[in-house]
Each structure stands twice: as C-alpha cells, then as structure tokens.
Amino acid sequence: MTILLISSSPYLGEGSCAYRKKIELKLVQVQVFFRHGARTPLHYVKSPLADVQWTPDCTKDIPESVIPIKHVDISKGTPVDESTYDLIYKSVHLPGGEAIGMLTTTGQKDLYNLGSRLRKDYVGGESILSDPPKFSEIEARSTRVGRNIKSLRSLVAGLTKGQVNGTFVVSSMAFENEVLFPNPKTFTNAPFNEGTAELRNDSSLSALKKKIREALKVDRLVDELDNDEMKYAEDCQVYYVRDDYIARQHNGFPIPKALETLQPEMDHYSSVELLSELLGKRENWIANLPVNIGPVLYIILSKMHKYASIPPLQLFAVHDSTILPMLLTLECCEEIWPPFGADLTFELYVQVLGPSYNQLRLNEELILPADAPHSYIDWSTIQVNHMWVRVCYLGRPLPLASMWCAGDDAAQQLIGSEEYVPLLHFVRKLTPLALSMKDFRAKCRAFAEKENLAGVKEEKRGPKNL
C-alpha cells in the first residue's frame, strides 16, 4: 500500500518553495497487538436481579473460525501440549458448568470480524499481504492461554476468509517466562502495592461502589470465586464486577438496567484500579512502565528494526493488562478499559518520494537507560530518516504527531498530518522504557532484592487476575 500525502503546512507560506511538497509513503510492516474476544467471566458477583447459566454450549466453535493451526514453543519449536495450559481456569466453574476464562462463540465472531477488517486494510493490491494471504507473510505469537490461541485462529480465519495454504503456526512462551502481559512469575508487584492503598482513599471510587451495590441490590460486592476468606469483609474491585457483567452483556445475557447506566464510570475506574495494581501510585505510573511492559516495547522496536527480513504482518494475542500500559506509553490512555477484541496497530512506512526527515541526530537524541546495557538497537543500519510510523487503536489513527512533534516544523512541513510521525520520534519515545529480556530480568531482580531488604511483603494475587 502506497500513500501519497501533500503537505500544506500552516508553518509555511504559499511563497515558500517547500509549500505543498509531495510525500509518498509505502507500507512495509504492520504489528497488531490485540485482546482476545468475548469470554466467560473470571469473576462471579451475584445479584438477586440477574442470574446466568454458562453452559458448554456458550463456547462452541463457529465453523468459519476453524482452520488448521500448530501451537509451538517459541524457544524450542516443539508442539505445545494443550493439556498443559489453562489449568488455573479449567478447575474453576461458573453456574451452568463452563470454566472461567473460556473464549465464547461470540468471542470467536469478535476476532473473525477483526480479521475481516484487517483484510480490507492490508490484503491485496499494493498492500503488504497477497490475496489470499500466504502464511509465510504472517508471524504470530500468543500468550499460552486457550482463549488467546483460539482468538488468533479466529482472526487469521477472518483475514484469509478461510482460504488457507497449509497449517498456521502460533508460537508461545512458557507461562513462567511470559512477558506479553504483566506476569507475577517474572516480576513480583510488591513495590507497587501502594497504588492499591492510594485508591482506598478515593472518595469517587467509594461512591461508585455504593452505586453498584444499589444497582445490583446487594450489601457487599463479593466475587464468589475468590478463595480469600476475608472476601466478605469489604467490596471487591470494580473491575471484578465489570468483568462479570460485561461478559454477560456481550454474550447476550441480560444485566440490570441500573448497572448499564454506570458502565462509563465502571470502564474508567476499572482501568484506574488495574493500572494502580500494576504500576503503583499514579505519579509513578510512567516511571514503572519498564518493569511492566518494557520487553513488549523492545519487541516492537526490534521488529521495526529488522522489518526487511521478517514477515510483514506480525500478530500478537495479548490481554487488556497489556494494552492499557501500552496506551499509557503512547500518551493516549483515556483510562477506559479496552473492549473485547481491542486492537493496537503499529504501521511502519518507508518514504519513497520527497525530502527526508533529518532534524534529529539519532545517537544524540536517544536516551538509553543506564541499567539496560543489552537493550541497545543500532538504528544506523537502516534508513531511519526515510521512515514513518502510524499507530491506530480500535481502527482509528492516534494523533501522535500533534503530541510528539509539537514545535518540530520540519516534521509538520513534510507530512501535514496528525497521524504520521517520523520513526526517529517513535524510537526516541519508546527507547527509554524498552528493555531486552536480559535487562528486564536483571531489573526485576534488583527490584525484588531492594524490597526484600526493606521487608516489604507482596499482596497475594490470584493468577487468574492477569
């Protein structure tokens, strides 16, 4: 796909020789990070106003989503035994008999539809994928969670319209090493418990919980699946309630009308609760991003750096707990919980016509963390001055240029758009937060050692709440 942009920058007068320059961009890579589709809930907050039966019929496959896939370990290349994952979900059952956290029939449709949308954007013509797409043009990675593997399968089925040329390969990492979501196995969140403590003093959050109790006609918000013996002593998190009732609603079950009116508030405070659990006090959210999603940001940059030698479409099946911090990194987090099937897409373009962007001196501009010696990427090996990035969330471009390139007349003059930013700006923004696996593990160990010396105890968190 080639895009012709004509700059009509307000920074230049019509007499300027640079006025209305033609800039032609060619799309060379797309990275899509997406949340799984609708699933059975992870929490169960009872109400006398609404009952629900989650039977196995809710999770039946839709025929159009079933294509042959091979799930392999990312390090060994060996097949992953299906019986070895989802163990924390399969043992916990909801009313009706189905387990928690299972992709539903509706969820498969969510991702099939996302695949169909990506097909319109990136398949055929001069775009990055053939029609029908070849599996050699796609690389896919997922967390080792059943709903994500199935969501990825459904997306690829929609992307290809079922016209597949073999078996699609999905790679994943063992749970104890996974970095595609904030993982307590790789980083204990003990230093960030103060974020949850901060929320206990939030009067607006307390008021919302009161309204939710009234909407559900209950005296206490209780997750019946929680094993904590103190669960009846205080209200559970708002995002537990949201998790249950949004899953019900999206899968076609009725929910109390009074609760529907509270959804915007619940979407907001649920995200604040989760970010506070993951990153601590609000004032420390940005500073703590490296030990949260530093490896994800490093993956994005490293994939862009080697775009010419890898498949042009990179797919990542992740979680809401991945997407929220990613939006925070991009300064585009409205603190609203990502819906089922949410996608965050990074498009990389090579400039094939027009003057290059050379205002930033790469080596002077990059801020490399002093404690991340193994996270350096040598950008001088590609034509970084001729490359641009566009990021879309839920299919809509983010206005990164208006935020990141403010005062940079050269970028504005060249592109004349809020959507496209020079790759140099993108690299400069992510590099201080991005960590290679080696540096990430070292930083996590340093955090843990510091807190152990201080005698800080980690709050117990269930593995399902990821």
XYZ file of N, CA and C in Angstrom, residues 71-74 80-89 101 140-152 170-181 316-319:
132
model
N 0.535 -25.137 17.397
C 0.974 -24.312 18.524
C 2.330 -24.822 18.991
N 3.370 -23.964 18.885
C 4.722 -24.413 19.210
C 5.366 -23.519 20.259
N 6.322 -24.080 20.970
C 7.113 -23.321 21.933
C 8.068 -22.400 21.174
N 8.110 -21.123 21.569
C 8.877 -20.132 20.818
C 10.377 -20.406 20.855
N 3.204 -27.621 21.610
C 2.774 -27.400 22.989
C 1.571 -28.289 23.267
N 1.640 -29.054 24.323
C 0.553 -29.946 24.717
C -0.603 -29.110 25.270
N -1.766 -29.220 24.637
C -2.925 -28.420 25.028
C -3.346 -28.668 26.470
N -3.065 -29.848 26.976
C -3.498 -30.182 28.336
C -2.640 -29.519 29.408
N -1.566 -28.833 28.984
C -0.644 -28.256 29.965
C -0.918 -26.789 30.267
N -1.876 -26.178 29.565
C -2.174 -24.781 29.877
C -3.655 -24.600 30.189
N -3.997 -23.426 30.677
C -5.352 -23.104 31.163
C -5.720 -23.879 32.424
N -4.724 -24.418 33.111
C -5.022 -25.218 34.303
C -5.656 -24.373 35.405
N -5.270 -23.086 35.489
C -5.843 -22.229 36.530
C -7.286 -21.857 36.219
N -7.700 -22.051 34.964
C -9.078 -21.741 34.581
C -9.975 -22.976 34.602
N -12.931 -17.940 31.982
C -11.909 -17.514 31.041
C -11.869 -18.233 29.717
N 3.029 -15.049 14.050
C 2.062 -14.895 15.143
C 2.630 -15.401 16.455
N 2.314 -14.643 17.495
C 2.722 -15.027 18.851
C 1.549 -14.784 19.794
N 1.409 -15.658 20.762
C 0.309 -15.552 21.719
C 0.818 -15.866 23.115
N 0.072 -15.432 24.110
C 0.311 -15.967 25.444
C -0.219 -17.400 25.463
N 0.265 -18.196 26.381
C -0.142 -19.607 26.432
C -1.449 -19.732 27.210
N -2.477 -19.124 26.636
C -3.821 -19.103 27.217
C -4.788 -19.505 26.111
N -5.671 -20.449 26.406
C -6.540 -21.009 25.382
C -7.358 -19.981 24.628
N -7.925 -19.000 25.337
C -8.779 -18.017 24.664
C -7.977 -17.169 23.677
N -6.685 -16.971 23.960
C -5.861 -16.188 23.049
C -5.459 -16.992 21.820
N -5.152 -18.273 22.025
C -4.826 -19.135 20.885
C -6.027 -19.218 19.939
N -7.215 -19.423 20.505
C -8.427 -19.511 19.680
C -8.759 -18.174 19.029
N -8.514 -17.081 19.737
C -8.765 -15.757 19.171
C -7.858 -15.508 17.976
N -6.605 -15.911 18.099
C -5.662 -15.762 16.997
C -6.092 -16.591 15.801
N 1.489 -20.904 15.423
C 1.400 -19.926 16.507
C 2.449 -20.278 17.548
N 3.270 -19.321 17.915
C 4.291 -19.588 18.925
C 3.910 -18.955 20.255
N 4.362 -19.559 21.335
C 4.113 -19.018 22.673
C 5.286 -19.357 23.583
N 5.322 -18.690 24.714
C 6.384 -18.878 25.700
C 5.792 -19.536 26.937
N 6.572 -20.315 27.637
C 6.108 -20.923 28.880
C 5.638 -19.840 29.841
N 4.582 -20.135 30.590
C 3.949 -19.134 31.451
C 4.946 -18.447 32.375
N 5.880 -19.211 32.946
C 6.783 -18.626 33.938
C 7.756 -17.623 33.331
N 7.870 -17.599 31.991
C 8.773 -16.662 31.321
C 8.045 -15.601 30.502
N 6.730 -15.687 30.419
C 5.958 -14.835 29.514
C 6.066 -13.350 29.879
N 6.197 -12.509 28.841
C 6.282 -11.060 29.051
C 5.211 -10.290 28.276
N 4.326 -10.996 27.580
C 3.284 -10.310 26.818
C 2.146 -9.816 27.698
N 2.233 -10.064 28.986
C 1.325 -9.449 29.958
C 2.111 -9.286 31.257
N 0.097 -10.379 17.576
C 0.343 -10.677 18.986
C -0.989 -10.752 19.726
N -1.317 -11.931 20.229
C -2.535 -12.104 21.025
C -2.180 -11.821 22.482
N -2.668 -10.674 22.989
C -2.297 -10.231 24.334
C -3.548 -10.049 25.195
N -3.459 -9.185 26.201
C -4.543 -9.033 27.169
C -4.808 -7.557 27.445
